[in-house]
Coordinates of C-alpha atoms in Angstrom, one line a residue:
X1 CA 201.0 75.2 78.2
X2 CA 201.3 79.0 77.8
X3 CA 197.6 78.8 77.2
X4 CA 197.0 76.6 80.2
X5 CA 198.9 79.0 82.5
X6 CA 197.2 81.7 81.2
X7 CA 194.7 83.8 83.8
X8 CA 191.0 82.8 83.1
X9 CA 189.1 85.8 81.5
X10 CA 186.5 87.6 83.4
X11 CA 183.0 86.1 82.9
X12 CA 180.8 88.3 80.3
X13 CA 177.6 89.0 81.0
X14 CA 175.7 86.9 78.2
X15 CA 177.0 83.4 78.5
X16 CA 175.8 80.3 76.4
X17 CA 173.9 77.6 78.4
X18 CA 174.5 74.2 77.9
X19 CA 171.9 74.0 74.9
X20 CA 173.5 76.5 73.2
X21 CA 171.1 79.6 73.5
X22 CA 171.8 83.0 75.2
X23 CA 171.5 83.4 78.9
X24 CA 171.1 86.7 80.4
X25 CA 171.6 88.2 83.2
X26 CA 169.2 89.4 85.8
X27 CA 169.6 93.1 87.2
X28 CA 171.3 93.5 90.3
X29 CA 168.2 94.0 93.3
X30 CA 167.4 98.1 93.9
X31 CA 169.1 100.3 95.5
X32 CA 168.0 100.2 99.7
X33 CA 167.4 103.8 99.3
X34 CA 164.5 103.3 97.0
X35 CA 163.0 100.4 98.9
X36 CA 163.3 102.5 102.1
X37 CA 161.2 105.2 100.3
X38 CA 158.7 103.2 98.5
X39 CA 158.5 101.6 101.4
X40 CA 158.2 104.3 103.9
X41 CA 155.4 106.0 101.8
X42 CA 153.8 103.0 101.2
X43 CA 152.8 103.2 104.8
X44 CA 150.0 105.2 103.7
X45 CA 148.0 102.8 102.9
X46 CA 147.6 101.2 106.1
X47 CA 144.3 102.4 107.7
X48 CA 145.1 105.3 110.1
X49 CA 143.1 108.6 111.3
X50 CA 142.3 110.9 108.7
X51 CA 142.0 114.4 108.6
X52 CA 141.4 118.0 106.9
X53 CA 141.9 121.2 108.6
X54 CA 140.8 124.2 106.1
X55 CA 142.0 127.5 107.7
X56 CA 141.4 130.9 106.0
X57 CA 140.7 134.6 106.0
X58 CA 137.4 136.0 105.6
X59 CA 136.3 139.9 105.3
X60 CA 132.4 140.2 106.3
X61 CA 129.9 143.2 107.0
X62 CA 130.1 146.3 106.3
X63 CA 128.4 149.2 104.4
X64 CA 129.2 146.6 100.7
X65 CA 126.0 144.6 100.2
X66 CA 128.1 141.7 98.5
X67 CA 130.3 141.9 102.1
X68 CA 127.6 140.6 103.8
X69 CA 127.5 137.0 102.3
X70 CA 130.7 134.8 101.7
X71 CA 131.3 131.5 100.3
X72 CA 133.6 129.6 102.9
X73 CA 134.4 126.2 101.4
X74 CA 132.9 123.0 99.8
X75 CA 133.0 119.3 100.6
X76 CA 131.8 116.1 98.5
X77 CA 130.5 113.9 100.8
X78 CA 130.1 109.9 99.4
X79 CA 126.9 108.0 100.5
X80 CA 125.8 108.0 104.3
X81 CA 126.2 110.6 107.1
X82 CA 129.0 112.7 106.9
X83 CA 129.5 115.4 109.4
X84 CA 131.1 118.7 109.5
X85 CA 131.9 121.4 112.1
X86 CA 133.1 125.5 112.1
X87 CA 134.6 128.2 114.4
X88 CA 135.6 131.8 113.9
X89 CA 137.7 134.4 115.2
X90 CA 138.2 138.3 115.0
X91 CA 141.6 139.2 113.6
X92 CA 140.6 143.3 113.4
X93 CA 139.2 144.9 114.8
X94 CA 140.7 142.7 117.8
X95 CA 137.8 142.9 120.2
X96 CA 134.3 144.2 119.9
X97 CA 131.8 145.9 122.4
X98 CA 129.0 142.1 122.4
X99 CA 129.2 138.5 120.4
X100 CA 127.8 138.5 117.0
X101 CA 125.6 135.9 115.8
X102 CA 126.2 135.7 112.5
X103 CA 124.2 132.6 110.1
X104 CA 126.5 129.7 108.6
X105 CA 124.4 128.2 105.4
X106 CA 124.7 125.3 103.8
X107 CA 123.7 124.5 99.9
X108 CA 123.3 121.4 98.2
X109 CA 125.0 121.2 94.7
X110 CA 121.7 121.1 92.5
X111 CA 120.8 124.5 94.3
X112 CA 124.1 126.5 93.8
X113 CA 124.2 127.5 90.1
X114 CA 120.8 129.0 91.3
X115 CA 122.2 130.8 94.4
X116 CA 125.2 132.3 92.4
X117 CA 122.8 133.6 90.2
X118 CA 120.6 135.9 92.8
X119 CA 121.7 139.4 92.9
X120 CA 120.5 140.2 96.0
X121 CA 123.3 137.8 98.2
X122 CA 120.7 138.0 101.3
X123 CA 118.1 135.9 99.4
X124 CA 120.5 133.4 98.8
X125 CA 119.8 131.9 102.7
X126 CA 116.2 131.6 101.6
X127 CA 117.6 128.2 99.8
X128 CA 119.8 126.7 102.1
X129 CA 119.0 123.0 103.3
X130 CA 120.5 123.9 106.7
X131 CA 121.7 126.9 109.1
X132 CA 123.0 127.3 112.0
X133 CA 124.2 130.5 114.0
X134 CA 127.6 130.9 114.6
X135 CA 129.2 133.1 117.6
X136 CA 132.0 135.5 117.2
X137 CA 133.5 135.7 120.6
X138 CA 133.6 139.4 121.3
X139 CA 137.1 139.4 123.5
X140 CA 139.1 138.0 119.9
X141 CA 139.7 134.3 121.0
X142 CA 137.9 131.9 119.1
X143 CA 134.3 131.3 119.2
X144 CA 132.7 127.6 119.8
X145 CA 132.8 124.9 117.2
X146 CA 129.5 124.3 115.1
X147 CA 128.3 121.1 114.5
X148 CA 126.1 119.5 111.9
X149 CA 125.4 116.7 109.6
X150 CA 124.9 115.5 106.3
X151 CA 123.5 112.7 104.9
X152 CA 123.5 110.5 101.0
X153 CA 121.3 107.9 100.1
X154 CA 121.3 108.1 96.4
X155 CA 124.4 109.4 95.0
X156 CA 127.3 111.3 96.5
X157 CA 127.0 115.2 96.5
X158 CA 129.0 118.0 97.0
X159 CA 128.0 120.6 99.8
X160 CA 128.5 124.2 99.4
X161 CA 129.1 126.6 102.8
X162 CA 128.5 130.3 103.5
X163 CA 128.8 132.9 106.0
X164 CA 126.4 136.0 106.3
X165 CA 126.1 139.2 108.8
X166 CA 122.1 140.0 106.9
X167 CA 120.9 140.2 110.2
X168 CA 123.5 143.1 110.6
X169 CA 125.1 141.4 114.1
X170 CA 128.4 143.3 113.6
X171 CA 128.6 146.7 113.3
X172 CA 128.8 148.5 109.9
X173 CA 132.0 148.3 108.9
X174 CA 134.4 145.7 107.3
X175 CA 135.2 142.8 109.8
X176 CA 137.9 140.4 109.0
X177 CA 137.7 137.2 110.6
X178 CA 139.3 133.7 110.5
X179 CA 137.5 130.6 110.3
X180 CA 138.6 126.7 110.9
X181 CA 136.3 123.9 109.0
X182 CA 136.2 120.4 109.5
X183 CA 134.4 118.1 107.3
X184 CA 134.4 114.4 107.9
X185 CA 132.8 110.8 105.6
X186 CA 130.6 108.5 107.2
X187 CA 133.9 106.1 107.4
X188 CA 135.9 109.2 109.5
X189 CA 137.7 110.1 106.2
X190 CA 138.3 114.0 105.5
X191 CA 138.9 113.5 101.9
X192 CA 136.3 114.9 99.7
X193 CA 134.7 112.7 97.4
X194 CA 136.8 113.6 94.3
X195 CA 140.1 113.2 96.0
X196 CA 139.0 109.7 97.2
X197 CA 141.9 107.1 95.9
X198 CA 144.6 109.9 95.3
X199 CA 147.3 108.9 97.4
X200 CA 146.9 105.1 96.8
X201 CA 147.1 106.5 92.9
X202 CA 150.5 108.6 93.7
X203 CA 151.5 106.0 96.1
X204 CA 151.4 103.1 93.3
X205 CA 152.8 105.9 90.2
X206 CA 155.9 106.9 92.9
X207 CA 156.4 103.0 93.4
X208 CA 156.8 102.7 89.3
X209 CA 158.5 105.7 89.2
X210 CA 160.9 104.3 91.4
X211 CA 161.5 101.3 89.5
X212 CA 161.5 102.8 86.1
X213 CA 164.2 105.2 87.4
X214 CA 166.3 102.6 88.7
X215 CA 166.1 100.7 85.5
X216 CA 166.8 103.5 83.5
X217 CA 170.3 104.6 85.4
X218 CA 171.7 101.0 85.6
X219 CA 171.5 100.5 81.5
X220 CA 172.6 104.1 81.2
X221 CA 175.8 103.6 83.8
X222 CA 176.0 100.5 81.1
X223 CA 176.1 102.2 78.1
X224 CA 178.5 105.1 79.6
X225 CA 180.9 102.4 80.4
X226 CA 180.9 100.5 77.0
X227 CA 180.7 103.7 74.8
X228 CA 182.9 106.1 76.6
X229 CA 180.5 108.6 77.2
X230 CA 176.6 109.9 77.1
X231 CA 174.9 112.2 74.6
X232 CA 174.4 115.4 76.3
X233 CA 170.5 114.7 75.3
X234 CA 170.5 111.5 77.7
X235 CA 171.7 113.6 80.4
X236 CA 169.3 116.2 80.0
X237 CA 166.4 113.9 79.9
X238 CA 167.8 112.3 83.4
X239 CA 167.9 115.6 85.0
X240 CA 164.6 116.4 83.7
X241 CA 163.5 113.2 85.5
X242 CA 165.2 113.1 88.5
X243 CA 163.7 117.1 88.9
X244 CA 160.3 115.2 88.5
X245 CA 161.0 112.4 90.8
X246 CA 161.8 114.5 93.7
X247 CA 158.2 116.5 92.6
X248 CA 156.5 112.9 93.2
X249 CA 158.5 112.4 96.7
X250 CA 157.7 115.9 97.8
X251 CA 153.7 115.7 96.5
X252 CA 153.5 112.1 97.6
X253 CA 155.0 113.0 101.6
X254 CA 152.5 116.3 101.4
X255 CA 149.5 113.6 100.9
X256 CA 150.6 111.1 103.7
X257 CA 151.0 114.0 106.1
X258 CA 147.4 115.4 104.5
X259 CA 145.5 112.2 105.1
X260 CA 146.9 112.4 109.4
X261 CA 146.5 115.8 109.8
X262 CA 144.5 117.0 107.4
X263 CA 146.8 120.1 106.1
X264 CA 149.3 118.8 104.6
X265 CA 153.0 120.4 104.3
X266 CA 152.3 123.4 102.0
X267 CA 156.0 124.3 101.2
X268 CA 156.6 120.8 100.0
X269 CA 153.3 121.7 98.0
X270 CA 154.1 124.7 96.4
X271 CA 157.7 123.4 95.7
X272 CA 156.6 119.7 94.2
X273 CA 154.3 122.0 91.4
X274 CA 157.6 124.4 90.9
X275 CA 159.8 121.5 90.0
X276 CA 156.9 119.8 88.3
X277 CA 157.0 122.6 85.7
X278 CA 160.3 123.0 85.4
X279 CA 160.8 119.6 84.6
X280 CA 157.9 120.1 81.7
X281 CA 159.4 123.2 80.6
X282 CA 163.1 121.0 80.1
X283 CA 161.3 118.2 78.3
X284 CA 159.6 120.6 76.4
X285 CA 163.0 122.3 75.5
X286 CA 164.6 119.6 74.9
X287 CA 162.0 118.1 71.9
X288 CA 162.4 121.9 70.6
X289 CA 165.9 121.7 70.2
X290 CA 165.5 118.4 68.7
X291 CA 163.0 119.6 66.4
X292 CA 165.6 122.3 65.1
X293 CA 167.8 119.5 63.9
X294 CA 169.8 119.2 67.1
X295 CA 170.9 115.8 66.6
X296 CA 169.5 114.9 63.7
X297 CA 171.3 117.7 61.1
X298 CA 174.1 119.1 63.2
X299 CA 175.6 117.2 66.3
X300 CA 176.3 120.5 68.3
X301 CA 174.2 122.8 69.3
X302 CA 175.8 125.5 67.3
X303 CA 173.4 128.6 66.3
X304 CA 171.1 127.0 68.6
X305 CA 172.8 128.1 71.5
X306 CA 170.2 131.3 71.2
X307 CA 167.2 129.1 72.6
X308 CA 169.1 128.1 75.7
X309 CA 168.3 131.2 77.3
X310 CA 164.9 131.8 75.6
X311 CA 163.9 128.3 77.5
X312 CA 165.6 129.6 81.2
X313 CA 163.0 132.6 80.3
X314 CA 160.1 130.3 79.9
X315 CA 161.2 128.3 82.5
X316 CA 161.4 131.3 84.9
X317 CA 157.7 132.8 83.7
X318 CA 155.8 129.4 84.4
X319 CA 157.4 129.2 87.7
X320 CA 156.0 132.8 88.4
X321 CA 152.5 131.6 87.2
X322 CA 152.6 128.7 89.7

């Protein structure tokens, strides 16, 4: 009777079946936050208008020989007819007395090894596959967009694409300018050929990511709840992935914005390789430590406590590098 009236324990989590073998149980469906964001970046898959917008100073003419040719960007274009287009501006001197024509080149891959080579940079036009002049409005506002195209039958190549003043336009002294290029598949795409499939690939890796992350803190909250505690290690490693999962996000959202517009988000750029390398430089700590005989001959850090800064030292160099 006292067992009868006794309350009924609370259900484990292994439980026998009726045949007598081990059940288990499933894990509990993720987190909404996670599908949201898988979700939400999965978006990018969906067909949508693409594009590239490459911005950038340029310094050109002048009394330097070498300042009167420049390389201004590439492109790998796949098979059929890509097209591409470019404008300039002054930025100083802000104005100029007439327009300059100046002569936008364009070299196929197989030829540029060759043109690097030549010494004399106005020869290099002599083996251009196209050119076109290009106007640099004298009153400082931007000059009108140049348009050409490309086209693959074979295999897909990369274009190179140069600016030159050899037919001294501008006058003869150092002229910076900016320039906007667009470059643009067959299909619409502004991807280059070597980046083609790169956000499907980070979009699929971020999806695992998720899932692996997810996994991982569910059997950890587990274990912390049936030991007592976690091994400083474990937590280390978590931070060290969480710092890399947020790297993914923020590389992942400056693709999706890339592929619409072409630019990208370059803070979320520069900050996704910062916190990529810091969570390389804490893994990378971490296996030294263990390699010392943290965990394996003492349980405490001890003596050891002298790489701790040494790592915050490498960690602060490689973010400097990137």
């Amino acid at each position: 009777p006292a067992l009868a009236s006794a309350p009924a324990a609370a259900p484990r989590r292994r439980r026998r079946s009726q045949g007598g073998g081990p059940v288990k149980t499933l894990l509990p469906p993720p987190p909404p936050m996670i599908i949201a964001v898988v979700l939400a970046l999965g978006l990018a898959l969906l067909p949508a208008a693409e594009g590239k917008l490459q911005t950038g100073p340029l310094r050109i003419a002048g009394p330097k020989k070498d300042n009167q040719w420049k390389y201004v960007s590439k492109f790998g274009y796949g098979l059929g007819t890509g097209n591409f287009q470019m404008r300039v501006k002054l930025q100083s001197p802000k104005t100029i007395a007439a327009e300059a024509k100046l002569n936008f080149e364009v070299f196929l891959d197989e030829d540029w090894v060759e043109v690097e080579a030549m010494e004399d940079v106005c020869r290099r036009g002599a083996r251009a596959r196209q050119r076109r002049e290009i106007v640099v409005n004298p009153s400082g506002e931007w000059g009108e967009w140049v348009n050409g195209s490309l086209g693959q039958s074979v295999r897909p190549h990369i274009w190179y694409f140069a600016l030159s003043d050899c037919n001294a336009s501008l006058q003869n002294f150092t002229h910076r300018l900016r320039f906007e290029f667009h470059a643009t598949q067959e299909s619409g795409s502004e991807f280059s050929i070597e980046m083609k499939g790169m956000l499907t690939a980070n979009i699929i890796f971020l999806a695992g990511f998720s899932f692996f992350i997810w996994v991982f803190s569910k059997h950890t909250m587990h274990f912390s709840r049936s030991a007592g505690a976690v091994h400083p290690v474990i937590w280390t490693l978590s931070v060290a992935m969480i710092v890399q999962y947020v790297a993914q996000v923020f590389h992942s959202i400056h693709l999706m914005r890339y592929y619409y517009d072409g630019y990208g988000v370059k803070a979320l750029e520069v900050l996704s390789e910062i916190l990529f390398m810091l969570a390389q430089v804490t893994q990378t700590s971490l296996l030294i430590l263990i390699a010392l005989g943290y965990t394996l001959l003492q349980s405490r850090i001890g003596e050891l406590d002298l790489m701790i800064p040494m790592c915050f030292m490498v960690g602060v160099i490689h973010i400097m590098l990137v």
